[in-house]
Amino acid sequence: MDSPQIETKNPLKGPFEDVSGPSQPKAFIPRSYQKTVFDVAVRRNTIAVLETGAGKTMIAVMLMEKMGEDLRVEGVEEKRRQVIVFLAPTVHLVNQQYEVIKVQTDLDVAQYYGAKGVDTWGMNCWEKEISDHQVLVMTPQILLDGLRYAFLSLDMVRLLIFDECHRACGNHPYTRIMKEFYHKSTYKPSIFGMTASPVVRKGVSSVMDCEDQISELESILDSKIYSPTDRTELEIFVPPIKEIIQYYDPKSSLHRDLKIMLEAVWAKAEFDASVAFSLESSSSQYSDTDNILNATRKRLSNYLGKISYCLDELGLYCAAEAAHICLETVRAPNADGELSKASLDIYSSFLEEVLSAITENFPMGHESLLGTEDGCLEATRTGYLSPKLYELMQIFKSFGEFEQVLCLIFVERIITAKVIERFVKNLCWLSHFSVSYLTGGGASVDALTPRMQRETLDSFRRGEVNLLFTTDVAEEGIHVPNCSCVIRFDLPKTVRSYVQSRGRARQVGSTYFIMLERGNKNHRDLMFDLLRSKNSMFDTSAKRNSDTCIPRLCTEELSDVYCVKSTGAIVTLNSSISVIRKYCDMLPKDKYFKPKPILHCSSCGGYFEWTLSLPPNAAFQTMVGPPDSNSHIAKQLVCLNACKKLHEMGALDDRLRPIVEERCEIIANTQHKESSSSSGAGTTKRKELHGTVTAHALSGTLAHKDDGVTFQAYKINFTCDQPEKKYSAFVLLIEDTLHDDVTSTEIDLHLVSVKVKTSISPCGHIHLVAQQVKQAMSYQELFFNGLFGRLFVGSNKSREFILKDNNQTLWTSANTYLLLPLESTSLPRLAINWKGIQACASAVQLLRDGNSLHGSSICSSEEACNGGTPIIHLANKSVHSHDLKEMVVMAIHTGRIYSILDVMDGTTSESPFEGNPNITFKDYFHKKYKIVLQHPKQQLVLLKQGHNPHNLLSMKDRYEGDNTASKTPKAGNKPVVKQQCHAQMPPELLLHVDLSIDVLRSFYLFPSVMHRLESLILASQLRDEIACHFQVSCNLILEAITTMRCCEDFSLERLELLGDSVLKYAVSSHLFLNYSKKHEGQLSSLRSQAVCNATLHKLATERNLQGYIRDGAFDPRRWVAPGHRSLRPVACNCGVDTAEVPLESKYTSEDNAIVVSKSCDRGHRWICSKTIADCAEALIGAYYVGGGLNAAIPLMKWLGIAVDFEPELVDEAIRIATLRCYLPKASDIEILEFKLRYSFSVRGLLLEAITHASEQESGSGYCYQRLEFLGDAVLDLLITRYLYQNHADLDPGELTDLRSASVNNENFARAAVKYSLQVHLQHKSQLLLQQISEYVRSVADSSDDATKGPKALGDLVESIAGAILIDTKLDIERVWETFEPLLSPIVTPDKLELPPLRELQELCSHHGYFMKSTCTNKGESVVAELTVQLIDDLLVRQGCDKSRKVAKGQAAALLLKDLKERGFVHTRYGTKRKHPDDDEPVGGEPSSSTMDVRVSTPPKDFEVVGCTSKKQKTTEFFSSAEPSKDASLTVDENHMGDDSSTKVGDPMPSAPVISIKMQKGGPRIALFELCKRSQWPSPSFEAMKQNSGFVSDVMLHLPNSDTIKVSGEARADKKSSQDSAALALLRELERRGQCVIASL
């Protein structure tokens, strides 16, 4: 393989312009030999044999361009799509060749390899790839699998290119592709192979040997070798490489005694291993004992071999380094737990002894030997270094000081590469070189991951690494244009290795070093054979007769092939074993049991017969194959027959792949326009536009009826906890009937300092005549618009009375009802206050008839009034002044409704208006309203102004210092008392409304009352749609459709948590009973499909559940009563003309700028997609609470989840269990039953529940995995239900934490150990036994650093629960009777321990500190660093593990310890979690709170607001940046630090740049973001009430500096005053150089 032709000049000191690869090559001009090879390849199948660097890839590119032209023409003419397939044997080469083809051609190209997940692709994926691309670059195994699975066929391939085609031998995928498909195909694609060495075997020396191998290669690839005979041009473009033999002295025998000592240590370690594994078990009992012991011995031998090899080849120092590397491997985080503690102890002890023995032999003053070149020479004489390694250092020294050299050093072993790399890094006289190593992937502990391989190779190409030690992984095809030197530290073993490694030197004048031992005849003979073989190979290739026929390949017969007719997928004898292994590998497994086929051979009469045994969770367990005289073929035959049977049983799909996911049949067919797998469905990221369902019971047509109407009447009573405060009763008149539980619900209203209880009771039918209906409508229009809206619209010059005409536009059929006041009477019958209603209707008519107020007074009295008269003239009547108090009046010029507090003595209309001496009341009303007051001497009256309606349904924000969602006020909190607003008014402008003030008080309750009533009606309406025979309370249903965003005292999250468990249990039970042949993995896959959010979202939206969801906080100012015109209309700009939004993709978005839960006037609102799925789960939980499983299952069926528990299926499961023979274990089972306090009616169930899958060899044919699947679900439900019922006051987050702490493997494992259940576990795993023993000891010791419980123990508990559930015929109460004692004590909030990272986050949040997290990769591990900046101390801790999560947890645990030592504590759950809307939204209305409060939490919309660490220009960003005269700055001298001398105005290095959004909340967001980025403690605010509003102070402590305190300007509300203070502080921080304000 080669890359584009790029010329370079200097051999060892070349520039690095092109080392990054072939991204932008020069224009390609074919050379004459390339044209020759191309012409030959166009005519026939060809194998091009050219030296590395000769441009073989470019010949392939020429062929692809040629074929591409034909494909473009034929693609139009033919329906059959054809492609070019380029095969490369490694992922590195796939990546490299893909880049070349992409740049050098205009063809559509794509690359494929296993890490891209290609193995899981289906036919649709492959069809799309073939349709979208013309060139497919892939590893050969991808193509082979695609052909076998019939996703691909050679019919669709026009050209098949083999890179490094010499690999087509033996059983390589190249060979299998040709033998299994190409040679048996009717249509054969063109073949082009590329290689620099067509001969691969060892020991090649003769022309005849070369001839045989080349012929075999030609036969397999159906191609002819071609190599240009004229090599003149080749020698120009592929200049000769200078070969240098570097001799080194033979290794010394100074360390013979040390090697004997090391072998003795190794023998002792082997003996210790044998003793350790024989103490706890006998090898006959545990099937993996021998395997573990052999693996331990093998690993010990491997360690000894590595160290001894380094001792011989590299010297004493490198042997010690090898021991260090091995010890690091042993001590690395054992994330998967596959090594027992005993094994790790043996390895550690062995390596520590070895390392100690080696270091004892170090020469005196060894530390200084490596510091100089002379010291290294002395170290070589003493055996500290080997002569071979010393000579390698001399080669490096010969490179001089040039840091641009790129050198590849080939070694035979990975340990050599790692050890020398470390050694060179420690040599100060070679420190100018950057060093790294490159090894292959695989299962070896020394292997590198593909990502690390790629990064290392890229660094070498870029020149960031000078010396790269590598194994043979870099021999083939790696393109490094500026590689100027190659060193063979270890000799190549084959001519291919010699030719390929030599070809890595690409620069002109490159050098190829071969290191030979002086006097070593074997080394000399090997090199002689390699050189002779190379010459023979090239001579034979060049002299091949192109006219001779290609030898015919003998292929396998097609008779032993199983083919699926529907797809064409095949399995052959050769692939049958791998198919069986893949099938077993897909079965459920754990670290103690790896499902694998077991093959046993028996022979008789010269024939071999194989028996195949599959794991107990496979579709079948045993099969005997046909006999055959060839043992290997007989083995393949039984596997081929097993593949056929697995396919027939449905375990393999029609592509002959293991079935991983199946369609879940319990999900009903749906008519959704989008699939359930549509992008993001059911996730928090996706937002959807949906409509809102209206309450049918509150609809009607009374506004359009001319005759009388019969209503359903419901009396609304208000009872105050302070008896002196009275509220008038009302009657609600609607045209429909409400459910009993709706009317029986009491609604608590939380006013300031008082609590009002609302009750609703049905009162039967009531009939109103047309005149009464008209009067009632006028009354309702007057009061609701007068209190919560406007009766007059327009300017003062053209004011219009909105009730001027009998306009019915204020009444809609979707929202029609009457709220009428009742008379204060003790009579049982309804007594509607018609007098007051008629008075309101008269007032409306009076205002209609008044036409205009300009220039006249509505008051008809002409009597002149003196200021002291007791008679007060109103607009429509005259009354005694003593009768004015608490009178309800309406201002005729504004339409606003007031109540009169008192007559103001000493004031008249000629008094100064609002304290302004330049204008009187009389002048004001004349000038503004053109009203001439007729009684200017009359006393003014003091009025109590109306106010905006408030949300009275929640206790939130009613108490100072409490931002929580607590249902009860905390001790010490005081009620928030708001200052009342009063007005002064001439009485003659007031119209008396003949209703009591009690009626007026009640009106302010109606927005909250009717909102809650409407919600309850919607809940009952949804219940009617579900039509379950169980009557579930509408309050429960309301809770299930109410999200946290509503800021109610309840939400769906608790029910969602319960519903999740109920759904999981119901689906699990259904699957367990209905799919008795499916293993646990398949059942889990089916369950995941059924309960996933995408499925629930799809089912819920088809039931229009989204229309019922209450997802936004109730805004009483937008609440509209019938006859009421809203003051805050929100026009619909959604692009939907109907109330219901179609379920189409155009109404979905992932735009973060979209605001959810805010509805327009048509009821359209954006909802988070996950909310719909959560609501479905909560609804299931509500029905379970209301009626148990008998109610929840019909609800699930209504949703479309067809779960059912047929008694016949339960009986069948029990019948199968009765077939288990438990008699050999009878006594053991009796003891276990005694511990469980439960006796099984079918003991076969218990036997299955305690049988681990590792019992495969016993032939049991069953294991506990299916029962574990069921038991997991039932315990989840039982524990969640227990927590839900016993912790009713916990919020959902705390409940989730409790469930996570209760339902987990560790908790179950401890329960198993507590009652010694582990001794009954039937298994054959020595590793499991060791880990159980270690865990039992750890639990007994109660150590803080307890061993993690083996998963098998938790599985055991779950499987026993599943067994009891089936034995009791799904009686979950009986299961709980058994398991509640076993699992007790169940964790409580005060005993709950959170994960360290979570606890650290809560602790930092509680104390106002920010935590910073950074993760870096260190080899195969992740190093996590967490920092917390305290006031004057920076805490830094690290953790290291293969898992990022575990590494963070380790660092967090250390930080927690540090913080607790410094006295930082946090009483968990001392404060509840904040609800989403606890803080006012940005741009919202002023807060009603007037009390001083210190806060240190950011606004609810706290997010990144465009901060950056790059300094930007700040010219003219502040036109008025000077602090206000009202702002003040205080520096706390007591907190001045040593670093407080920062020069004002000079920005700190890398001062963060911030942008400030000036809408409400913007300055606070910017301040908190700055603190977070700078890791400063959170700022604290303190608001103070002043005459006209609030003034806030903000205080910020800069670590190791001073404390800044800034006061903001006075603002109307508290939040705005905090914004002002935040802005002032930001300006001060900018003045100090701590930040740069980019924009406002």
PDB file of C-alpha atoms in Angstrom, residues 313-393:
ATOM      1  CA  GLU A 313      18.273  -8.399  25.881  1.00  0.00           C
ATOM      2  CA  LEU A 314      18.259  -4.988  27.564  1.00  0.00           C
ATOM      3  CA  GLY A 315      20.058  -5.288  30.881  1.00  0.00           C
ATOM      4  CA  LEU A 316      19.433  -5.046  34.591  1.00  0.00           C
ATOM      5  CA  TYR A 317      17.936  -1.538  34.532  1.00  0.00           C
ATOM      6  CA  CYS A 318      15.355  -2.439  31.906  1.00  0.00           C
ATOM      7  CA  ALA A 319      14.472  -5.649  33.759  1.00  0.00           C
ATOM      8  CA  ALA A 320      13.579  -3.515  36.770  1.00  0.00           C
ATOM      9  CA  GLU A 321      11.578  -1.209  34.507  1.00  0.00           C
ATOM     10  CA  ALA A 322       9.730  -4.234  33.115  1.00  0.00           C
ATOM     11  CA  ALA A 323       8.878  -5.325  36.659  1.00  0.00           C
ATOM     12  CA  HIS A 324       7.555  -1.831  37.376  1.00  0.00           C
ATOM     13  CA  ILE A 325       5.361  -1.966  34.253  1.00  0.00           C
ATOM     14  CA  CYS A 326       3.956  -5.361  35.224  1.00  0.00           C
ATOM     15  CA  LEU A 327       3.289  -4.150  38.758  1.00  0.00           C
ATOM     16  CA  GLU A 328       1.456  -1.076  37.416  1.00  0.00           C
ATOM     17  CA  THR A 329      -0.712  -3.384  35.334  1.00  0.00           C
ATOM     18  CA  VAL A 330      -1.621  -5.425  38.407  1.00  0.00           C
ATOM     19  CA  ARG A 331      -2.343  -2.349  40.501  1.00  0.00           C
ATOM     20  CA  ALA A 332      -4.400  -0.663  37.795  1.00  0.00           C
ATOM     21  CA  PRO A 333      -8.109  -0.220  38.627  1.00  0.00           C
ATOM     22  CA  ASN A 334      -9.805  -3.580  38.258  1.00  0.00           C
ATOM     23  CA  ALA A 335     -13.052  -2.136  36.900  1.00  0.00           C
ATOM     24  CA  ASP A 336     -14.597  -5.363  35.727  1.00  0.00           C
ATOM     25  CA  GLY A 337     -13.626  -7.340  38.817  1.00  0.00           C
ATOM     26  CA  GLU A 338     -12.572 -10.359  36.773  1.00  0.00           C
ATOM     27  CA  LEU A 339      -9.499 -10.903  38.972  1.00  0.00           C
ATOM     28  CA  SER A 340     -10.047 -12.084  42.500  1.00  0.00           C
ATOM     29  CA  LYS A 341      -8.261 -10.455  45.396  1.00  0.00           C
ATOM     30  CA  ALA A 342      -6.316 -13.671  45.921  1.00  0.00           C
ATOM     31  CA  SER A 343      -4.975 -13.551  42.370  1.00  0.00           C
ATOM     32  CA  LEU A 344      -4.059  -9.892  42.668  1.00  0.00           C
ATOM     33  CA  ASP A 345      -2.250 -10.538  45.943  1.00  0.00           C
ATOM     34  CA  ILE A 346      -0.256 -13.365  44.347  1.00  0.00           C
ATOM     35  CA  TYR A 347       0.742 -11.222  41.375  1.00  0.00           C
ATOM     36  CA  SER A 348       1.680  -8.241  43.533  1.00  0.00           C
ATOM     37  CA  SER A 349       3.710 -10.330  45.953  1.00  0.00           C
ATOM     38  CA  PHE A 350       5.566 -12.066  43.112  1.00  0.00           C
ATOM     39  CA  LEU A 351       6.426  -8.851  41.284  1.00  0.00           C
ATOM     40  CA  GLU A 352       7.470  -7.047  44.451  1.00  0.00           C
ATOM     41  CA  GLU A 353       9.860  -9.895  45.305  1.00  0.00           C
ATOM     42  CA  VAL A 354      11.221  -9.893  41.746  1.00  0.00           C
ATOM     43  CA  LEU A 355      11.729  -6.142  41.806  1.00  0.00           C
ATOM     44  CA  SER A 356      13.469  -6.352  45.162  1.00  0.00           C
ATOM     45  CA  ALA A 357      15.795  -9.100  43.895  1.00  0.00           C
ATOM     46  CA  ILE A 358      16.695  -7.071  40.795  1.00  0.00           C
ATOM     47  CA  THR A 359      17.350  -3.800  42.625  1.00  0.00           C
ATOM     48  CA  GLU A 360      19.617  -5.604  45.096  1.00  0.00           C
ATOM     49  CA  ASN A 361      21.926  -6.340  42.150  1.00  0.00           C
ATOM     50  CA  PHE A 362      22.143  -2.714  41.014  1.00  0.00           C
ATOM     51  CA  PRO A 363      25.767  -1.493  40.907  1.00  0.00           C
ATOM     52  CA  MET A 364      27.009   1.168  43.286  1.00  0.00           C
ATOM     53  CA  GLY A 365      26.139   4.683  42.160  1.00  0.00           C
ATOM     54  CA  HIS A 366      23.737   3.425  39.530  1.00  0.00           C
ATOM     55  CA  GLU A 367      21.704   6.614  39.813  1.00  0.00           C
ATOM     56  CA  SER A 368      24.423   8.645  38.124  1.00  0.00           C
ATOM     57  CA  LEU A 369      25.398   6.152  35.431  1.00  0.00           C
ATOM     58  CA  LEU A 370      22.701   7.144  32.974  1.00  0.00           C
ATOM     59  CA  GLY A 371      23.445  10.838  33.245  1.00  0.00           C
ATOM     60  CA  THR A 372      26.249  10.783  30.671  1.00  0.00           C
ATOM     61  CA  GLU A 373      27.316   8.784  27.655  1.00  0.00           C
ATOM     62  CA  ASP A 374      30.442   7.566  29.490  1.00  0.00           C
ATOM     63  CA  GLY A 375      28.241   6.455  32.366  1.00  0.00           C
ATOM     64  CA  CYS A 376      26.128   4.402  29.970  1.00  0.00           C
ATOM     65  CA  LEU A 377      29.271   2.760  28.644  1.00  0.00           C
ATOM     66  CA  GLU A 378      30.291   1.848  32.181  1.00  0.00           C
ATOM     67  CA  ALA A 379      26.756   0.557  32.851  1.00  0.00           C
ATOM     68  CA  THR A 380      27.109  -1.686  29.795  1.00  0.00           C
ATOM     69  CA  ARG A 381      30.345  -3.203  31.134  1.00  0.00           C
ATOM     70  CA  THR A 382      28.663  -4.021  34.455  1.00  0.00           C
ATOM     71  CA  GLY A 383      25.525  -5.500  32.864  1.00  0.00           C
ATOM     72  CA  TYR A 384      23.337  -2.616  33.988  1.00  0.00           C
ATOM     73  CA  LEU A 385      22.641  -2.092  30.272  1.00  0.00           C
ATOM     74  CA  SER A 386      22.942  -4.601  27.425  1.00  0.00           C
ATOM     75  CA  PRO A 387      25.423  -3.997  24.541  1.00  0.00           C
ATOM     76  CA  LYS A 388      22.502  -4.120  22.116  1.00  0.00           C
ATOM     77  CA  LEU A 389      20.687  -1.302  23.903  1.00  0.00           C
ATOM     78  CA  TYR A 390      23.903   0.720  24.156  1.00  0.00           C
ATOM     79  CA  GLU A 391      24.450   0.478  20.402  1.00  0.00           C
ATOM     80  CA  LEU A 392      20.890   1.640  19.832  1.00  0.00           C
ATOM     81  CA  MET A 393      21.639   4.719  21.929  1.00  0.00           C
TER      82      MET A 393
END
